[in-house]
Amino acid sequence: QVQLVESGGGSVQSGGSLKLSCVVSGLILSSCRMGWYRQAPGKEREVVSTINLDAKITYADWVKGRFTISQVNAKNTLYLHMNSLKTDDTGVYYCQAEGRRTVWDSTRSYWGQGTQVTVSS
């Protein structure tokens, strides 16, 4: 069974920091494209940052220089370090994995349940 479990969200004042974690089980992590997405209140889900299979990292323009994505395969964990948080960063943050459960499986997309990040002024 595939599970993506996020943690680390919470409430913080503007300028503060948070570290999100996503523990992945049931997938071959080395076969996965990983990412963090955010859904702000009243808006559609949007990409925050991704790590591709070739280890190339991408960031949305609105987080460049403030957020850092990282992945530790030995811990089956994806991280998002968020610094200099702004009120506009508020939303539910989701972990996503595109990968395979076994070497014979097809690539599919999986999502975590989300973790709330609230930034106040």
XYZ file of N, CA, C and O in Angstrom:
484
model
N 0.849 -1.188 0.000
C 0.000 0.000 0.000
C 0.890 1.245 0.000
O 1.839 1.345 0.762
N 0.545 2.181 -0.852
C 1.319 3.410 -0.961
C 0.787 4.437 0.029
O -0.419 4.661 0.120
N 1.701 5.048 0.754
C 1.316 6.116 1.680
C 2.322 7.259 1.583
O 3.528 7.030 1.515
N 1.795 8.471 1.579
C 2.591 9.677 1.679
C 2.033 10.438 2.884
O 0.867 10.831 2.885
N 2.865 10.627 3.889
C 2.399 11.251 5.125
C 3.194 12.523 5.377
O 4.401 12.478 5.644
N 2.509 13.649 5.284
C 3.151 14.943 5.513
C 3.066 15.331 6.987
O 2.146 14.936 7.692
N 4.032 16.132 7.396
C 4.028 16.707 8.732
C 4.839 17.988 8.711
O 5.544 18.267 7.730
N 4.741 18.748 9.783
C 5.562 19.941 9.917
C 4.840 21.244 9.680
O 5.414 22.318 9.870
N 3.593 21.168 9.256
C 2.842 22.397 9.068
C 2.495 23.039 10.399
O 2.734 22.463 11.462
N 1.956 24.237 10.331
C 1.564 24.930 11.547
C 1.337 26.392 11.295
O 1.251 26.829 10.135
N 1.278 27.137 12.371
C 1.081 28.581 12.299
C 2.370 29.280 12.657
O 3.039 28.912 13.622
N 2.709 30.292 11.866
C 3.952 31.012 12.080
C 3.742 32.461 11.671
O 2.878 32.771 10.829
N 4.519 33.345 12.241
C 4.421 34.755 11.862
C 5.230 35.026 10.608
O 6.176 34.288 10.273
N 4.847 36.074 9.933
C 5.558 36.475 8.730
C 7.044 36.634 9.026
O 7.420 37.211 10.044
N 7.868 36.082 8.137
C 9.312 36.102 8.327
C 9.853 34.853 8.984
O 11.065 34.641 9.007
N 8.964 34.012 9.490
C 9.380 32.796 10.167
C 9.697 31.666 9.208
O 9.685 31.841 7.981
N 9.965 30.505 9.802
C 10.366 29.340 9.019
C 9.587 28.103 9.454
O 9.159 27.996 10.603
N 9.429 27.199 8.518
C 8.860 25.887 8.796
C 9.578 24.858 7.940
O 10.098 25.182 6.856
N 9.576 23.631 8.421
C 10.151 22.534 7.652
C 9.094 21.452 7.503
O 8.635 20.876 8.499
N 8.693 21.198 6.286
C 7.720 20.149 6.011
C 8.447 18.857 5.676
O 9.500 18.861 5.030
N 7.865 17.746 6.107
C 8.401 16.423 5.802
C 7.316 15.573 5.171
O 6.132 15.721 5.490
N 7.727 14.681 4.302
C 6.804 13.737 3.668
C 7.476 12.369 3.657
O 8.469 12.184 2.948
N 6.947 11.468 4.446
C 7.491 10.122 4.487
C 6.710 9.257 3.508
O 5.481 9.188 3.574
N 7.439 8.617 2.629
C 6.838 7.820 1.556
C 7.051 6.340 1.830
O 8.164 5.922 2.162
N 6.010 5.569 1.688
C 6.145 4.117 1.809
C 5.390 3.453 0.664
O 4.433 4.006 0.130
N 5.878 2.288 0.273
C 5.208 1.536 -0.772
C 5.632 1.865 -2.175
O 5.095 1.292 -3.134
N 6.582 2.779 -2.346
C 7.069 3.142 -3.663
C 8.576 2.957 -3.733
O 9.264 3.032 -2.713
N 9.066 2.723 -4.937
C 10.507 2.719 -5.154
C 10.914 4.173 -5.303
O 10.745 4.784 -6.360
N 11.463 4.735 -4.221
C 11.676 6.184 -4.187
C 12.620 6.653 -5.285
O 12.462 7.743 -5.826
N 13.595 5.815 -5.612
C 14.563 6.204 -6.639
C 13.918 6.287 -8.018
O 14.502 6.862 -8.943
N 12.699 5.738 -8.153
C 11.992 5.791 -9.438
C 10.986 6.927 -9.484
O 10.259 7.077 -10.474
N 10.951 7.719 -8.415
C 9.892 8.716 -8.282
C 10.339 10.127 -8.619
O 11.430 10.555 -8.256
N 9.450 10.820 -9.288
C 9.543 12.262 -9.382
C 8.734 12.793 -8.206
O 7.570 12.436 -8.039
N 9.331 13.631 -7.387
C 8.710 14.093 -6.159
C 8.420 15.578 -6.225
O 9.137 16.336 -6.899
N 7.406 15.989 -5.481
C 7.112 17.406 -5.493
C 6.242 17.851 -4.332
O 5.605 17.042 -3.657
N 6.259 19.148 -4.117
C 5.378 19.807 -3.160
C 4.442 20.741 -3.926
O 4.887 21.452 -4.833
N 3.173 20.713 -3.505
C 2.155 21.562 -4.114
C 1.430 22.312 -3.013
O 1.395 21.872 -1.852
N 0.839 23.432 -3.377
C 0.121 24.247 -2.399
C -1.236 24.600 -2.939
O -1.395 24.949 -4.111
N -2.230 24.520 -2.062
C -3.572 24.994 -2.397
C -3.932 26.105 -1.440
O -4.152 25.866 -0.247
N -3.946 27.308 -1.959
C -4.321 28.465 -1.153
C -5.842 28.537 -1.042
O -6.558 27.994 -1.895
N -6.349 29.212 -0.024
C -7.805 29.308 0.142
C -8.499 29.870 -1.096
O -8.119 30.923 -1.606
N -9.470 29.131 -1.601
C -10.240 29.582 -2.744
C -9.549 29.458 -4.081
O -10.062 29.942 -5.097
N -8.390 28.813 -4.102
C -7.629 28.712 -5.352
C -7.329 27.259 -5.676
O -7.476 26.362 -4.850
N -6.878 27.030 -6.903
C -6.529 25.684 -7.318
C -5.137 25.303 -6.795
O -4.328 26.167 -6.467
N -4.911 24.018 -6.742
C -3.608 23.511 -6.320
C -2.541 23.900 -7.350
O -2.771 23.822 -8.564
N -1.383 24.307 -6.848
C -0.307 24.735 -7.733
C 1.015 24.155 -7.262
O 1.191 23.841 -6.091
N 1.928 24.038 -8.188
C 3.224 23.467 -7.863
C 4.058 24.464 -7.078
O 4.048 25.674 -7.341
N 4.774 23.947 -6.097
C 5.719 24.741 -5.322
C 7.152 24.405 -5.753
O 7.935 25.292 -6.094
N 7.459 23.112 -5.743
C 8.812 22.684 -6.087
C 8.798 21.203 -6.437
O 7.979 20.448 -5.905
N 9.685 20.812 -7.334
C 9.771 19.411 -7.733
C 11.224 18.962 -7.831
O 12.131 19.780 -8.040
N 11.424 17.663 -7.656
C 12.714 17.014 -7.929
C 12.444 15.949 -8.978
O 11.691 14.998 -8.733
N 13.065 16.074 -10.142
C 12.853 15.119 -11.213
C 13.779 13.922 -11.064
O 14.681 13.909 -10.213
N 13.566 12.915 -11.905
C 14.367 11.695 -11.833
C 15.843 11.957 -12.097
O 16.701 11.225 -11.606
N 16.137 13.012 -12.859
C 17.543 13.350 -13.116
C 18.099 14.287 -12.048
O 19.151 14.878 -12.236
N 17.347 14.405 -10.950
C 17.732 15.242 -9.806
C 17.620 16.740 -10.077
O 18.018 17.557 -9.250
N 17.080 17.075 -11.233
C 16.869 18.499 -11.516
C 15.753 19.016 -10.611
O 14.707 18.402 -10.479
N 16.005 20.182 -10.020
C 15.054 20.793 -9.096
C 14.439 22.032 -9.735
O 15.139 22.815 -10.387
N 13.147 22.175 -9.551
C 12.459 23.366 -10.034
C 11.710 24.015 -8.874
O 11.292 23.338 -7.929
N 11.580 25.325 -8.963
C 10.827 26.090 -7.971
C 9.865 27.028 -8.670
O 10.187 27.590 -9.727
N 8.704 27.221 -8.055
C 7.811 28.261 -8.530
C 8.472 29.610 -8.268
O 9.241 29.766 -7.303
N 8.207 30.576 -9.115
C 8.864 31.876 -8.979
C 8.615 32.490 -7.604
O 9.498 33.170 -7.064
N 7.439 32.276 -7.049
C 7.084 32.953 -5.802
C 7.784 32.368 -4.578
O 7.671 32.929 -3.482
N 8.533 31.268 -4.736
C 9.264 30.709 -3.595
C 10.774 30.702 -3.811
O 11.530 30.355 -2.890
N 11.216 31.060 -4.993
C 12.652 31.019 -5.289
C 13.424 31.876 -4.291
O 13.056 33.011 -4.004
N 14.492 31.294 -3.772
C 15.331 31.993 -2.815
C 14.857 31.875 -1.380
O 15.568 32.284 -0.453
N 13.660 31.350 -1.186
C 13.121 31.229 0.174
C 12.890 29.776 0.577
O 13.043 29.422 1.745
N 12.484 28.940 -0.353
C 12.183 27.543 -0.072
C 13.264 26.642 -0.662
O 13.824 26.941 -1.720
N 13.515 25.528 0.019
C 14.474 24.543 -0.477
C 13.873 23.150 -0.361
O 13.440 22.756 0.719
N 13.878 22.429 -1.464
C 13.392 21.050 -1.472
C 14.576 20.101 -1.388
O 15.654 20.394 -1.916
N 14.388 18.999 -0.671
C 15.445 18.004 -0.593
C 14.810 16.636 -0.387
O 13.666 16.525 0.035
N 15.604 15.628 -0.683
C 15.100 14.259 -0.612
C 16.181 13.372 -0.032
O 17.341 13.441 -0.461
N 15.829 12.559 0.942
C 16.760 11.608 1.539
C 16.187 10.222 1.301
O 15.276 9.772 2.013
N 16.702 9.548 0.275
C 16.146 8.240 -0.093
C 16.311 7.217 1.016
O 15.452 6.359 1.206
N 17.397 7.312 1.763
C 17.629 6.345 2.840
C 16.552 6.444 3.909
O 16.310 5.479 4.642
N 15.916 7.599 4.000
C 14.849 7.795 4.980
C 13.469 7.808 4.329
O 12.468 8.050 5.003
N 13.442 7.582 2.999
C 12.176 7.641 2.262
C 11.423 8.939 2.546
O 10.199 8.931 2.694
N 12.156 10.022 2.621
C 11.553 11.277 3.054
C 11.884 12.415 2.111
O 13.019 12.562 1.665
N 10.865 13.217 1.846
C 10.995 14.450 1.083
C 10.792 15.612 2.045
O 9.922 15.541 2.918
N 11.597 16.660 1.886
C 11.504 17.817 2.769
C 11.227 19.089 1.966
O 11.560 19.180 0.784
N 10.671 20.044 2.654
C 10.556 21.397 2.120
C 10.892 22.364 3.245
O 10.145 22.478 4.218
N 12.050 23.017 3.104
C 12.461 24.027 4.072
C 11.919 25.360 3.584
O 12.234 25.796 2.469
N 11.111 26.002 4.426
C 10.468 27.254 4.051
C 10.976 28.369 4.965
O 10.752 28.321 6.178
N 11.638 29.331 4.377
C 12.169 30.472 5.120
C 11.508 31.762 4.647
O 10.901 31.804 3.576
N 11.653 32.793 5.455
C 11.109 34.119 5.106
C 9.653 33.999 4.661
O 9.250 34.554 3.630
N 8.882 33.319 5.438
C 7.494 33.060 5.062
C 6.689 34.351 5.005
O 6.893 35.273 5.806
N 5.764 34.368 4.061
C 4.888 35.512 3.858
C 3.431 35.070 4.061
O 3.109 33.893 3.949
N 2.567 36.040 4.304
C 1.155 35.696 4.485
C 0.593 35.020 3.233
O -0.266 34.141 3.336
N 1.098 35.387 2.067
C 0.637 34.781 0.812
C 1.038 33.313 0.675
O 0.557 32.624 -0.231
N 1.927 32.830 1.530
C 2.334 31.418 1.474
C 1.315 30.504 2.151
O 1.422 29.283 2.066
N 0.351 31.085 2.810
C -0.665 30.310 3.517
C -1.394 29.355 2.587
O -1.720 29.699 1.449
N -1.648 28.148 3.097
C -2.391 27.167 2.318
C -2.146 25.769 2.832
O -1.419 25.570 3.814
N -2.728 24.820 2.150
C -2.487 23.418 2.453
C -1.405 22.916 1.497
O -1.526 23.062 0.275
N -0.370 22.353 2.064
C 0.763 21.871 1.279
C 0.678 20.349 1.147
O 0.524 19.638 2.145
N 0.788 19.906 -0.101
C 0.663 18.488 -0.418
C 1.971 17.947 -0.985
O 2.632 18.597 -1.791
N 2.272 16.751 -0.591
C 3.388 16.006 -1.160
C 2.856 15.136 -2.291
O 1.777 14.543 -2.175
N 3.608 15.063 -3.381
C 3.208 14.230 -4.506
C 4.372 13.378 -4.975
O 5.516 13.848 -4.987
N 4.057 12.137 -5.336
C 5.073 11.241 -5.894
C 4.521 10.620 -7.168
O 3.386 10.142 -7.195
N 5.339 10.632 -8.207
C 5.025 9.917 -9.442
C 6.040 8.794 -9.554
O 7.222 9.061 -9.785
N 5.592 7.571 -9.375
C 6.535 6.474 -9.399
C 5.871 5.123 -9.443
O 4.675 5.008 -9.744
N 6.683 4.112 -9.137
C 6.219 2.731 -9.250
C 6.298 2.021 -7.906
O 7.185 2.272 -7.102
N 5.371 1.103 -7.709
C 5.382 0.312 -6.486
C 6.389 -0.823 -6.585
O 7.012 -1.211 -5.593
N 6.532 -1.366 -7.780
C 7.501 -2.424 -8.040
C 8.120 -2.159 -9.410
O 7.650 -1.297 -10.163
N 9.150 -2.908 -9.743
C 9.810 -2.703 -11.042
C 8.897 -3.083 -12.201
O 9.128 -2.697 -13.341
N 7.835 -3.850 -11.904
C 6.916 -4.271 -12.968
C 5.690 -3.359 -13.059
O 4.852 -3.528 -13.941
N 5.584 -2.447 -12.149
C 4.403 -1.593 -12.077
C 4.523 -0.433 -13.060
O 5.624 -0.078 -13.500
N 3.393 0.144 -13.399
C 3.416 1.350 -14.208
C 3.559 2.561 -13.293
O 3.288 2.498 -12.091
N 3.987 3.663 -13.882
C 4.157 4.892 -13.109
C 2.800 5.544 -12.855
O 2.016 5.735 -13.790
N 2.569 5.863 -11.599
C 1.297 6.501 -11.225
C 1.574 7.662 -10.294
O 2.654 7.781 -9.719
N 0.575 8.498 -10.117
C 0.698 9.669 -9.251
C -0.010 9.405 -7.931
O -1.133 8.901 -7.908
N 0.670 9.775 -6.846
C 0.119 9.578 -5.518
C 0.248 10.884 -4.733
O 1.212 11.652 -4.919
N -0.716 11.102 -3.831
C -0.749 12.340 -3.041
C -0.859 12.052 -1.560
O -1.474 11.055 -1.151
N -0.265 12.931 -0.771
C -0.472 12.886 0.657
C -1.769 13.583 1.026
O -2.479 14.121 0.169
N -2.047 13.617 2.327
C -3.305 14.186 2.797
C -3.227 15.703 2.976
O -4.257 16.354 3.124
N -2.028 16.227 2.947
C -1.846 17.666 3.080
C -1.568 18.095 4.508
O -1.992 17.444 5.461
N -0.843 19.199 4.624
C -0.566 19.781 5.932
C -0.775 21.300 5.830
O -0.329 21.927 4.871
N -1.459 21.855 6.803
C -1.832 23.262 6.760
C -0.665 24.150 7.199
O -0.035 23.895 8.230
N -0.409 25.176 6.415
C 0.569 26.204 6.763
C -0.169 27.533 6.806
O -0.796 27.927 5.829
N -0.089 28.196 7.951
C -0.752 29.489 8.115
C 0.286 30.510 8.531
O 0.959 30.334 9.545
N 0.421 31.558 7.754
C 1.383 32.616 8.044
C 0.600 33.882 8.357
O -0.204 34.337 7.538
N 0.839 34.420 9.526
C 0.130 35.626 9.954
C 1.075 36.810 9.975
O 2.290 36.661 10.146
N 0.492 37.982 9.825
C 1.316 39.204 9.790
C 1.596 39.721 11.191
O 1.002 39.270 12.161
